[in-house]
Short mmCIF file of N, CA and C in Angstrom, two decimals:
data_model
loop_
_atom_site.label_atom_id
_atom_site.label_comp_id
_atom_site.label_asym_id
_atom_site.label_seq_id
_atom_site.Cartn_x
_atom_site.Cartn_y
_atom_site.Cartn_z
N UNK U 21 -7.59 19.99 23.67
CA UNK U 21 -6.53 20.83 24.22
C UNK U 21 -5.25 20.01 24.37
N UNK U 22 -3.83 20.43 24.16
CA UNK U 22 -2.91 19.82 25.00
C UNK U 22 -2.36 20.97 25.20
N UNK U 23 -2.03 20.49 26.38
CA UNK U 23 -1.44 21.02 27.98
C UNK U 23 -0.24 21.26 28.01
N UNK U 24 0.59 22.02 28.74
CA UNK U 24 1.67 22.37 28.67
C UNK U 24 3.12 21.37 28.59
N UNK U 25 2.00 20.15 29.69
CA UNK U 25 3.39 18.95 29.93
C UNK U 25 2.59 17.66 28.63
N UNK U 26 1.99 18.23 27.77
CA UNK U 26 1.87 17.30 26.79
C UNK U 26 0.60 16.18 26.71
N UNK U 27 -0.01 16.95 27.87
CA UNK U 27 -1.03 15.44 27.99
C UNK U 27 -2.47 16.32 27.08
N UNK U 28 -2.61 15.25 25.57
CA UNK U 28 -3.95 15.63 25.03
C UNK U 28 -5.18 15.92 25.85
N UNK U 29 -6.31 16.26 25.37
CA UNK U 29 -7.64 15.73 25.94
C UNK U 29 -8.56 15.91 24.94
N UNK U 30 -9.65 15.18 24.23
CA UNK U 30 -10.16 14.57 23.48
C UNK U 30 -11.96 15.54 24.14
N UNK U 31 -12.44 16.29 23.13
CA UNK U 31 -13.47 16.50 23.37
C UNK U 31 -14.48 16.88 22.13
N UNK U 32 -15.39 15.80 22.10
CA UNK U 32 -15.86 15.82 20.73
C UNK U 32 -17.21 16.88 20.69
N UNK U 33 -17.23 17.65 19.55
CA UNK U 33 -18.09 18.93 19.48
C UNK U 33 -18.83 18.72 18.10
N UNK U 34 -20.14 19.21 18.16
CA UNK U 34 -21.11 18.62 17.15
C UNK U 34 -21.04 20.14 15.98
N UNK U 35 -20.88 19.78 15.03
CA UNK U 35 -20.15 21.13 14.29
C UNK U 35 -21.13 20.81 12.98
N UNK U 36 -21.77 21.85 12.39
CA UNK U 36 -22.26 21.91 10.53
C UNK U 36 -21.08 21.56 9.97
N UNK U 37 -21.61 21.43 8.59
CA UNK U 37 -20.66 20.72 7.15
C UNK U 37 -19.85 20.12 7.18
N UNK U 38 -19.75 19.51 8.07
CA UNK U 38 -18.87 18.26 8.19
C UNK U 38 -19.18 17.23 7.03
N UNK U 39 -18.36 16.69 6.11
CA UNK U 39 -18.83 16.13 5.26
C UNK U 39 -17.82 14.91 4.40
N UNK U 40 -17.94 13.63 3.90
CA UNK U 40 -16.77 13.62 3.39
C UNK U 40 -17.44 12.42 2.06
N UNK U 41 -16.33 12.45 1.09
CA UNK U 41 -16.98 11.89 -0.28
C UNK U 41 -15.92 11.32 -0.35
N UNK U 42 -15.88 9.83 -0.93
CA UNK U 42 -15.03 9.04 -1.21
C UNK U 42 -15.15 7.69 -2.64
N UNK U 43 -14.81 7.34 -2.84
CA UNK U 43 -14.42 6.52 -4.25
C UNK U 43 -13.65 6.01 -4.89
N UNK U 44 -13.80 4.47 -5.26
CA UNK U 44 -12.52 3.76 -6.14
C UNK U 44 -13.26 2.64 -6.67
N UNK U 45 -12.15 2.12 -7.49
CA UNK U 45 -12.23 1.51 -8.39
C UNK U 45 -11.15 0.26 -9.10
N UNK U 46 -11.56 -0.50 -9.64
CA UNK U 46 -10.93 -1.49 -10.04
C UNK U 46 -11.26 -2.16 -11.53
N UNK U 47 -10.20 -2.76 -11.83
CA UNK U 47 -10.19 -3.37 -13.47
C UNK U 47 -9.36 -3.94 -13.59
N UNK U 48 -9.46 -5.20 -14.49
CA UNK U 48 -8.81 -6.44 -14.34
C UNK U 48 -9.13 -7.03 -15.64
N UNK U 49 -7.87 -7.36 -16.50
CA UNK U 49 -8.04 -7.91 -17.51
C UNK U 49 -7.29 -8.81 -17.49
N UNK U 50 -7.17 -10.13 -18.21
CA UNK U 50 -6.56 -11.58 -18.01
C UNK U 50 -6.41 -12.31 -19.59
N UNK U 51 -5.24 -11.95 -19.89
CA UNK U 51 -5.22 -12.95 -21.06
C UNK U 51 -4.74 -14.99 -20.45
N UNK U 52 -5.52 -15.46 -21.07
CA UNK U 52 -4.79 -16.91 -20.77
C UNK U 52 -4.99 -17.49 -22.38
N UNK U 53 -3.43 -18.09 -22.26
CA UNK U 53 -2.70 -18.81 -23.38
C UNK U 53 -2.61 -20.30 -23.73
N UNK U 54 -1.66 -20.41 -24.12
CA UNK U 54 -1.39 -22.26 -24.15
C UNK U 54 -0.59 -22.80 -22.83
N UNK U 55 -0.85 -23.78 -22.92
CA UNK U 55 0.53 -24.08 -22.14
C UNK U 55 0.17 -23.41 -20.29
N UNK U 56 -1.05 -23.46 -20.34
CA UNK U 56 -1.68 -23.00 -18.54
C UNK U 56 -0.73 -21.65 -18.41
N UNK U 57 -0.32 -20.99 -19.11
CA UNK U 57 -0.09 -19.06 -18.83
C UNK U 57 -0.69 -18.50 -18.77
N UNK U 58 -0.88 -17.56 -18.01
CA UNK U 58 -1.69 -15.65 -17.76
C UNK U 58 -0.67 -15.02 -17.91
N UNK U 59 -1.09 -13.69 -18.03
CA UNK U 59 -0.76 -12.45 -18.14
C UNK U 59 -1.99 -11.54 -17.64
N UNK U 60 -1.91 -11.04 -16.38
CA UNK U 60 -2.79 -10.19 -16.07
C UNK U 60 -2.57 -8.64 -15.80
N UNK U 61 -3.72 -7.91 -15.74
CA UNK U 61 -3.00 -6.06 -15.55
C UNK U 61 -4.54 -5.91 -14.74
N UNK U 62 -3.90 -5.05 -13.85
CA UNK U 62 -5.15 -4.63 -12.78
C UNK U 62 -4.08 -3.25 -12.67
N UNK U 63 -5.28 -2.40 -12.81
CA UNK U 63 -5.66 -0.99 -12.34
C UNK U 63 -6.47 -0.57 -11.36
N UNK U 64 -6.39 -0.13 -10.87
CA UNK U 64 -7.31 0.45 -9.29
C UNK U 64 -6.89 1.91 -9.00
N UNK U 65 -7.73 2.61 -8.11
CA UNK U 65 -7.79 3.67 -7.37
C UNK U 65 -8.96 4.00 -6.93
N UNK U 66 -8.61 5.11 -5.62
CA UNK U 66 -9.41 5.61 -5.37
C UNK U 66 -9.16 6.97 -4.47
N UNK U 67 -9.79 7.60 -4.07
CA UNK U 67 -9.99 9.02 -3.91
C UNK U 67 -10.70 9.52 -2.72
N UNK U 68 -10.35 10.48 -2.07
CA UNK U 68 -11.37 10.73 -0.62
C UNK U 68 -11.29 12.42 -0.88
N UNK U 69 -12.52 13.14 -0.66
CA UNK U 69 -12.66 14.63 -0.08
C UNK U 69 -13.09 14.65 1.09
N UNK U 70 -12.26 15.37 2.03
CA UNK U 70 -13.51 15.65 3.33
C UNK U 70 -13.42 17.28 3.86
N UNK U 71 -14.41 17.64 4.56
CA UNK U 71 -14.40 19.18 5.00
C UNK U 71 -14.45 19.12 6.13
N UNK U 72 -13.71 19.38 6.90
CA UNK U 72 -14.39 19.52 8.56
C UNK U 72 -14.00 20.75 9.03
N UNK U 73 -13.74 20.42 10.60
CA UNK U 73 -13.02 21.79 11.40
C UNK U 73 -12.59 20.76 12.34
N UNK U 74 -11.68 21.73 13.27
CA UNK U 74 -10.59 21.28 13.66
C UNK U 74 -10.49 22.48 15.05
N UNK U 75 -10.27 22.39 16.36
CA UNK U 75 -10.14 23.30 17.50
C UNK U 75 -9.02 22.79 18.24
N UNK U 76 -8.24 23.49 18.31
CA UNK U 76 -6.78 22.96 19.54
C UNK U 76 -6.49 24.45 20.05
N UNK U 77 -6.77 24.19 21.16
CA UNK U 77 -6.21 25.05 22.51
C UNK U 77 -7.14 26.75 22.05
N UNK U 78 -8.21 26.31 21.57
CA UNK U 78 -8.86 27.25 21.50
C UNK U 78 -9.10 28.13 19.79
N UNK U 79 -7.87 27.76 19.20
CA UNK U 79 -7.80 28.23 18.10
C UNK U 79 -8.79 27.44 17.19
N UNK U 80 -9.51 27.70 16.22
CA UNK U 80 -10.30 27.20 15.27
C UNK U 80 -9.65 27.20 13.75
N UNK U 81 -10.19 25.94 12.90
CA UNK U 81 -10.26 26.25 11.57
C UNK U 81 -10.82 25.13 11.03
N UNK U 82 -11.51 25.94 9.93
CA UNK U 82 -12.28 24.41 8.98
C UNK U 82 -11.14 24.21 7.99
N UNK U 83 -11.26 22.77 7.87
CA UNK U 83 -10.17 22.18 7.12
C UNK U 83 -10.80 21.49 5.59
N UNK U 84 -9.44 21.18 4.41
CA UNK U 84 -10.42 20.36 3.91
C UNK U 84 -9.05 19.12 3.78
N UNK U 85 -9.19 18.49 3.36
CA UNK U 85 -8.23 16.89 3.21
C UNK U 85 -8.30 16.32 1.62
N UNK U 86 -7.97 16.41 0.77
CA UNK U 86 -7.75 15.39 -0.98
C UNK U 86 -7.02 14.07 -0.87
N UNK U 87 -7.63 13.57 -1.10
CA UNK U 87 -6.35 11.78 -1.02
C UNK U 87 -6.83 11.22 -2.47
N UNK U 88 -5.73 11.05 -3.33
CA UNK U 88 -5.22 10.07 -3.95
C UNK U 88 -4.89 9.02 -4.71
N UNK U 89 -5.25 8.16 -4.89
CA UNK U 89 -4.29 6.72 -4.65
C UNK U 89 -4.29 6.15 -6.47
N UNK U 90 -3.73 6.39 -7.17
CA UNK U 90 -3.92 5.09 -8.58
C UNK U 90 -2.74 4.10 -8.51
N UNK U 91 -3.10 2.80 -8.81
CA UNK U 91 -1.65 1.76 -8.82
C UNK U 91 -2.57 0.84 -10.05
N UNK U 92 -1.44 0.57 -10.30
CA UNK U 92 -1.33 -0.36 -11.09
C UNK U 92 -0.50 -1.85 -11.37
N UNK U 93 -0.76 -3.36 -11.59
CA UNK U 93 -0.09 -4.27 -11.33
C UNK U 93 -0.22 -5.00 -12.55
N UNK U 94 1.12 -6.05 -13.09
CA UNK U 94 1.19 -6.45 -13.85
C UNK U 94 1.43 -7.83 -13.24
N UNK U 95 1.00 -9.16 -13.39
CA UNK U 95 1.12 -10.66 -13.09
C UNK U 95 1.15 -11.64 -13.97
N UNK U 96 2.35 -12.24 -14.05
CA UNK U 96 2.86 -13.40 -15.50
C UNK U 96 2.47 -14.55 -14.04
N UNK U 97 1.96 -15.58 -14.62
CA UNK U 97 2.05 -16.97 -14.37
C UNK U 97 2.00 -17.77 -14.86
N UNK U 98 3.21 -18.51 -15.12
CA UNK U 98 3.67 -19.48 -16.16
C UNK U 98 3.71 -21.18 -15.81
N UNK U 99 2.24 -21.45 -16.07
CA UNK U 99 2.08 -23.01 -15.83
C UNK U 99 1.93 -23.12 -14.05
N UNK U 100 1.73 -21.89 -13.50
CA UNK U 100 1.69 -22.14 -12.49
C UNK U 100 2.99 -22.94 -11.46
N UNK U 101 4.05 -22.75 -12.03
CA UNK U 101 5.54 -23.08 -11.92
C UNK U 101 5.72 -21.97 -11.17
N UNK U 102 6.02 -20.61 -11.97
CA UNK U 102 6.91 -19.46 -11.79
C UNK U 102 5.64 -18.43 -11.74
N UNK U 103 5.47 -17.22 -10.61
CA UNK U 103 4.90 -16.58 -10.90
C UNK U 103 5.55 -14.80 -10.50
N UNK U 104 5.41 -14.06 -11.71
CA UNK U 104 6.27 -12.65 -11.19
C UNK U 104 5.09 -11.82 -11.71
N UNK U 105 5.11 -10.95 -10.18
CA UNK U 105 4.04 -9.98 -9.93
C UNK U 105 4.75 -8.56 -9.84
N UNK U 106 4.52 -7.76 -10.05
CA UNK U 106 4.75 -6.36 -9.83
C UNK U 106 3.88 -5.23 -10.22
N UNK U 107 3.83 -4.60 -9.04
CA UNK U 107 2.90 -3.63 -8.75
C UNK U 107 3.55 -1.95 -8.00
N UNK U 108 2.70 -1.18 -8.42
CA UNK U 108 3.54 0.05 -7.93
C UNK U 108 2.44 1.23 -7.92
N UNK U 109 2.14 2.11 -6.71
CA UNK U 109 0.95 2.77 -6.58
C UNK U 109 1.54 3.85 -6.24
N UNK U 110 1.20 5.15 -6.05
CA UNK U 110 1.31 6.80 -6.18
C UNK U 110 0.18 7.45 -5.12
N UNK U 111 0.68 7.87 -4.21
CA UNK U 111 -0.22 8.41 -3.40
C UNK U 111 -0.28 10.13 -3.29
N UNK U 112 -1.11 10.52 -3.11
CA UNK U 112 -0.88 12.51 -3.14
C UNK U 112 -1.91 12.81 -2.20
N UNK U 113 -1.55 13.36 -1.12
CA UNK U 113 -2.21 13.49 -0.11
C UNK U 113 -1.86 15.44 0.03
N UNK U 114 -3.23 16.19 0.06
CA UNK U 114 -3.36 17.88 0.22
C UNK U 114 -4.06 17.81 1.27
N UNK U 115 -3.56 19.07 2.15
CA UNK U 115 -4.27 19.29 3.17
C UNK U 115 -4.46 21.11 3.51
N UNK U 116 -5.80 21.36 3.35
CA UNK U 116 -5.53 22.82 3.66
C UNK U 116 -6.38 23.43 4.74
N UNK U 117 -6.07 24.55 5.10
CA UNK U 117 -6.62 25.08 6.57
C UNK U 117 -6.39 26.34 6.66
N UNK U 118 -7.98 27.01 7.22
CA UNK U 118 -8.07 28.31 6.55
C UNK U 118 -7.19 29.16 7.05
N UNK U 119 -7.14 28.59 8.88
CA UNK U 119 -6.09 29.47 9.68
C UNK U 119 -4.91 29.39 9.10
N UNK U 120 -4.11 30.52 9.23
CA UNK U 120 -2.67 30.91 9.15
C UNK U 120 -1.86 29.87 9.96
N UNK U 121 -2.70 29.41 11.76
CA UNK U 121 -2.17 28.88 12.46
C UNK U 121 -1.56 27.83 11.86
N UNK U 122 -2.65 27.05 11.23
CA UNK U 122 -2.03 25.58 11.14
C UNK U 122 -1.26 25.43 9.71
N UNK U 123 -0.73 24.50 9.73
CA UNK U 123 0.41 24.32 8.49
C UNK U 123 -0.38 23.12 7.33
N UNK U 124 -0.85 24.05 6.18
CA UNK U 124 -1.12 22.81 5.44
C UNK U 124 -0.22 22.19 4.78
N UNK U 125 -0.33 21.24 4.47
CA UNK U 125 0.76 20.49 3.77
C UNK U 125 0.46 19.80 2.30
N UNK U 126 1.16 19.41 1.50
CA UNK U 126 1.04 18.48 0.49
C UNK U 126 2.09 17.22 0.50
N UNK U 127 1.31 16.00 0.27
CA UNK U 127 2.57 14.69 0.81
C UNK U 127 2.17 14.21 -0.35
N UNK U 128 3.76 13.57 -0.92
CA UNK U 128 3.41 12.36 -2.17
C UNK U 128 4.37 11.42 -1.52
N UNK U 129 3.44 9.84 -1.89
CA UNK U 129 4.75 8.66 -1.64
C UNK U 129 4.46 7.67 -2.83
N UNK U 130 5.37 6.90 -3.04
CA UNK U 130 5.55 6.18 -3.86
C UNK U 130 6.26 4.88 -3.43
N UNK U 131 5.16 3.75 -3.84
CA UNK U 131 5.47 2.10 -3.42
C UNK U 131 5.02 1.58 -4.44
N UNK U 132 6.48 0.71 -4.54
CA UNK U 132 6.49 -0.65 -5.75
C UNK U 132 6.70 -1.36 -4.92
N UNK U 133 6.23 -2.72 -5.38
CA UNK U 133 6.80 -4.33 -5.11
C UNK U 133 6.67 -5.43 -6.34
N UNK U 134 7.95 -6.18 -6.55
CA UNK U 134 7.91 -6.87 -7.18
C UNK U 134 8.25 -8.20 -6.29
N UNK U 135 7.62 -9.20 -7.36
CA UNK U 135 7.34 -10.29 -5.95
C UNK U 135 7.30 -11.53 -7.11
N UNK U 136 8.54 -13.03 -6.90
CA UNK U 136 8.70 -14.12 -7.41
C UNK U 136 7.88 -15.31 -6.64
N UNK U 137 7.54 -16.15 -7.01
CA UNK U 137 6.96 -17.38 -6.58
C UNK U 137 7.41 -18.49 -7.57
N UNK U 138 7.86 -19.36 -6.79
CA UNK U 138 8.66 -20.19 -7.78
C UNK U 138 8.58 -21.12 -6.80
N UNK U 139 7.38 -22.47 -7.61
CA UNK U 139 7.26 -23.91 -7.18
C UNK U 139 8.54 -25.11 -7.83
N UNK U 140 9.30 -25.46 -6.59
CA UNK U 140 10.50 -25.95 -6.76
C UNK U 140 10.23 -27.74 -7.12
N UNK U 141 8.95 -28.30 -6.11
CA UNK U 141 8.65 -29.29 -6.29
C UNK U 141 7.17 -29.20 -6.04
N UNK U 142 7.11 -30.47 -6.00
CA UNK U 142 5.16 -30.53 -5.57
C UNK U 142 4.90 -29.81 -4.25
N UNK U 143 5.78 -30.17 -3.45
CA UNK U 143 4.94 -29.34 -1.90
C UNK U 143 6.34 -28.25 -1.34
N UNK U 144 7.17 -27.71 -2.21
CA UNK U 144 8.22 -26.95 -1.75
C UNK U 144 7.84 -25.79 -2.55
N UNK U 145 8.05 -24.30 -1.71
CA UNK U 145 7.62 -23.43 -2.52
C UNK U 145 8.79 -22.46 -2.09
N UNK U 146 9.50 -21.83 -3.19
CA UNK U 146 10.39 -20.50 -2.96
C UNK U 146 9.73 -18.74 -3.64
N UNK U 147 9.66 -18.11 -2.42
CA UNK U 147 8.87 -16.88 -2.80
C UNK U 147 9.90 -15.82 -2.19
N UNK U 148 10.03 -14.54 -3.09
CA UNK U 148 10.64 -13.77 -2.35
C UNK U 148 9.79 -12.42 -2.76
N UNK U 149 10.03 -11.42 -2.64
CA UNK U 149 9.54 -9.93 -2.85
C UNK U 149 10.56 -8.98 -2.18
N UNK U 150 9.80 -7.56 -3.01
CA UNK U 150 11.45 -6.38 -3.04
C UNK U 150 10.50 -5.68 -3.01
N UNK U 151 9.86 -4.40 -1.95
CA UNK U 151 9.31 -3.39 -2.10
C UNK U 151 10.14 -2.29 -1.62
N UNK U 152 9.53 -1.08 -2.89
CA UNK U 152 10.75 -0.08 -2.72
C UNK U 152 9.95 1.65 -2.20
N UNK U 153 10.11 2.15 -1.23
CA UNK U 153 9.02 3.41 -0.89
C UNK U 153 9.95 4.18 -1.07
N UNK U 154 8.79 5.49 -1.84
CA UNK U 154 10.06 6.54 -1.26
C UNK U 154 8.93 7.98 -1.31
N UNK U 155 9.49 8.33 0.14
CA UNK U 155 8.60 9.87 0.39
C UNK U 155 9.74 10.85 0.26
N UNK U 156 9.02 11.91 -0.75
CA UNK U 156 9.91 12.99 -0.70
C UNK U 156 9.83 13.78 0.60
N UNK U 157 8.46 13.72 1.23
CA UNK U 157 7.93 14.63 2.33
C UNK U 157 8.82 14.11 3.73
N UNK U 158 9.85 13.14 3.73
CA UNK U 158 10.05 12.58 5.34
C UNK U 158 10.58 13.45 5.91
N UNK U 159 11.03 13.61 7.08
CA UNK U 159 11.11 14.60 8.24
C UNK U 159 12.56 14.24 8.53
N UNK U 160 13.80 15.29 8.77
CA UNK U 160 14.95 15.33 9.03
C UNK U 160 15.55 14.02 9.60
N UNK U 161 16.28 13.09 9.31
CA UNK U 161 17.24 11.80 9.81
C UNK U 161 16.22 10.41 9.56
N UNK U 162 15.13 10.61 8.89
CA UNK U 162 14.79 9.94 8.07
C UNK U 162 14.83 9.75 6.33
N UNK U 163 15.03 8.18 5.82
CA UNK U 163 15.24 8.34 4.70
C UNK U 163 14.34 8.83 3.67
N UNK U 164 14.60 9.26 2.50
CA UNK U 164 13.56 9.49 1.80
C UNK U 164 13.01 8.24 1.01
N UNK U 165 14.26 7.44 0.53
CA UNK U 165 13.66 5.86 -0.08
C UNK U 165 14.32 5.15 0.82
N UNK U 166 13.70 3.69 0.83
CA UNK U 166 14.55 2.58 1.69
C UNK U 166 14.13 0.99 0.54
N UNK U 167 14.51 0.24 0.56
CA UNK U 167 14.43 -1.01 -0.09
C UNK U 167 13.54 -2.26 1.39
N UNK U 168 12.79 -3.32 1.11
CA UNK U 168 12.96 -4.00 2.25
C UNK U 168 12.36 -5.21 1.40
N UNK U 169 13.08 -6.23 1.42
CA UNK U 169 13.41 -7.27 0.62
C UNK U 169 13.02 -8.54 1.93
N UNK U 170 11.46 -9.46 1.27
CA UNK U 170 11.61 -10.48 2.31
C UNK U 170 11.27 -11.89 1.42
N UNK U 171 12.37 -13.15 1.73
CA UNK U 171 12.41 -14.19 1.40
C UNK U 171 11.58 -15.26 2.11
N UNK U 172 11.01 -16.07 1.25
CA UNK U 172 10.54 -16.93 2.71
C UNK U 172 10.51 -18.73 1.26
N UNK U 173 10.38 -19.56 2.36
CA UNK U 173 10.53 -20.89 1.77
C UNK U 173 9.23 -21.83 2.41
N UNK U 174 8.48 -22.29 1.70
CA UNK U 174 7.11 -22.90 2.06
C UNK U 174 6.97 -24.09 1.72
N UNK U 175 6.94 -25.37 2.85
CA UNK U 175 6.62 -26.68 2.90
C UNK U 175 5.14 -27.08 2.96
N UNK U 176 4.46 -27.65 1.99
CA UNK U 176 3.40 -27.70 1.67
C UNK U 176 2.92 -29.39 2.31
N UNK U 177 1.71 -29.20 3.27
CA UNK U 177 1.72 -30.73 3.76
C UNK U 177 0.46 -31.13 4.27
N UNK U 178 0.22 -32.68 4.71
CA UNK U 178 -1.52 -32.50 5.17
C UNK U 178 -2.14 -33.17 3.78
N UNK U 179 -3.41 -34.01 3.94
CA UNK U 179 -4.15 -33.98 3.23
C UNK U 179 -4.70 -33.06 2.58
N UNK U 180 -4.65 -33.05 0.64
CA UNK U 180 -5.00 -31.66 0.14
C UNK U 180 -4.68 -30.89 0.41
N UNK U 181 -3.41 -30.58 0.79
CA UNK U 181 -2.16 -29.61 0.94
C UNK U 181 -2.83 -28.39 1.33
N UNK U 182 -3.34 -28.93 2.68
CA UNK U 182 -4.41 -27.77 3.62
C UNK U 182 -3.12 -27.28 5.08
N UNK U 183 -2.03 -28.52 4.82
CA UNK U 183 -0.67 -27.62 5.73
C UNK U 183 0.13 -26.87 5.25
N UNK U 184 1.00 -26.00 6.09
CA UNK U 184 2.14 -25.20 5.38
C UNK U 184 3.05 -24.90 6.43
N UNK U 185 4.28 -24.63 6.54
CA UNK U 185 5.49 -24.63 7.69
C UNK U 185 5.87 -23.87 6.21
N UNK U 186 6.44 -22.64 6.65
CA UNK U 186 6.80 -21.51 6.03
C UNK U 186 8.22 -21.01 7.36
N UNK U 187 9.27 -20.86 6.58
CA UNK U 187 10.35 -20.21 7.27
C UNK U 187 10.21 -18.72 6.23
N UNK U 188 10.07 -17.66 6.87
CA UNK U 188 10.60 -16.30 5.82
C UNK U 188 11.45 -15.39 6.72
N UNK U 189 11.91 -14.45 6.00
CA UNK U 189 12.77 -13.34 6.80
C UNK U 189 12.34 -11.94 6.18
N UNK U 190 11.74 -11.28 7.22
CA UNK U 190 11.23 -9.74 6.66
C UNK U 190 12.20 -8.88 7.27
N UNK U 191 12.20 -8.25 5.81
CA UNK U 191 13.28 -7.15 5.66
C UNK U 191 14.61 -7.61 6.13
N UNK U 192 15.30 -8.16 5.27
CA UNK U 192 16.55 -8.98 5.52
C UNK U 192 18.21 -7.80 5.41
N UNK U 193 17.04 -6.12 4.19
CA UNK U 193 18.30 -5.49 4.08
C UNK U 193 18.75 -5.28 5.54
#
């Protein structure tokens, strides 16, 4: 139930067909070259159904929920010097409900990141990354895409370079 001045209350009820099915997956292929290079591609996803029901303030409805997810990533590493990663996944999230009451919805979002690593010396490391979202579904005075870009610089130290003193800055836009 919630209450008039807003305060939930949580009461769990033992209900038939409740049910939910889920699944993913992964694949990974790796070419390596001369000269200590890769080139790798990974594919993944995965997927959820569930059925339930759902009761607020008395009203009922069985629901069902679909999720989603395939991405895919591409990774060059060159001698282990320079490494550029980029990846970018697709989400689609349905939701339906038998009542009239409730509002089903359909949500898609979309996230890339591309991401540098670049060994400057033996124990100095410069890494940055750029991930970019964007929901068409956001809700009034929110954006629909935003950028958030974080740098960071890594001192490598310690026997067998088991230390690290890392300065970074998240989301610097």
């Amino acid at each position: 139930t919630i209450g008039a001045n807003g305060v939930q209350t949580t009461l769990p009820i033992n209900v038939d067909g409740t049910w939910s099915i889920s699944n993913s997956f992964s694949f990974q292929k790796d070419w390596k070259m001369a000269n200590n290079r890769q080139v790798s591609i990974i594919t993944s996803g995965s997927s959820s159904y569930n059925e339930s029901m759902v009761l607020i303030n008395g009203i009922q409805s069985d629901f069902t929920i679909l999720n989603i997810r395939p991405s895919a990533e591409l990774r060059i590493n060159l001698n282990d010097k320079i490494e550029l990663n980029q990846a970018y996944s697709f989400v689609h999230l349905n939701s339906k409900y038998e009542s009239p009451q409730f509002n089903s919805q359909s949500l898609t979002f979309h996230d890339s990141r591309s991401e540098i690593v670049y060994r400057l010396a033996q124990r100095l490391v410069w890494e940055t990354s750029l991930d970019y979202c964007y929901n068409a579904n956001n809700v009034p005075g929110l954006l629909k895409s935003y950028y958030k870009w974080n740098p960071a610089v890594t001192y490598i130290f310690l026997k067998g370079r088991k230390g690290e003193l890392k300065f970074a800055v998240n989301d610097i836009l």
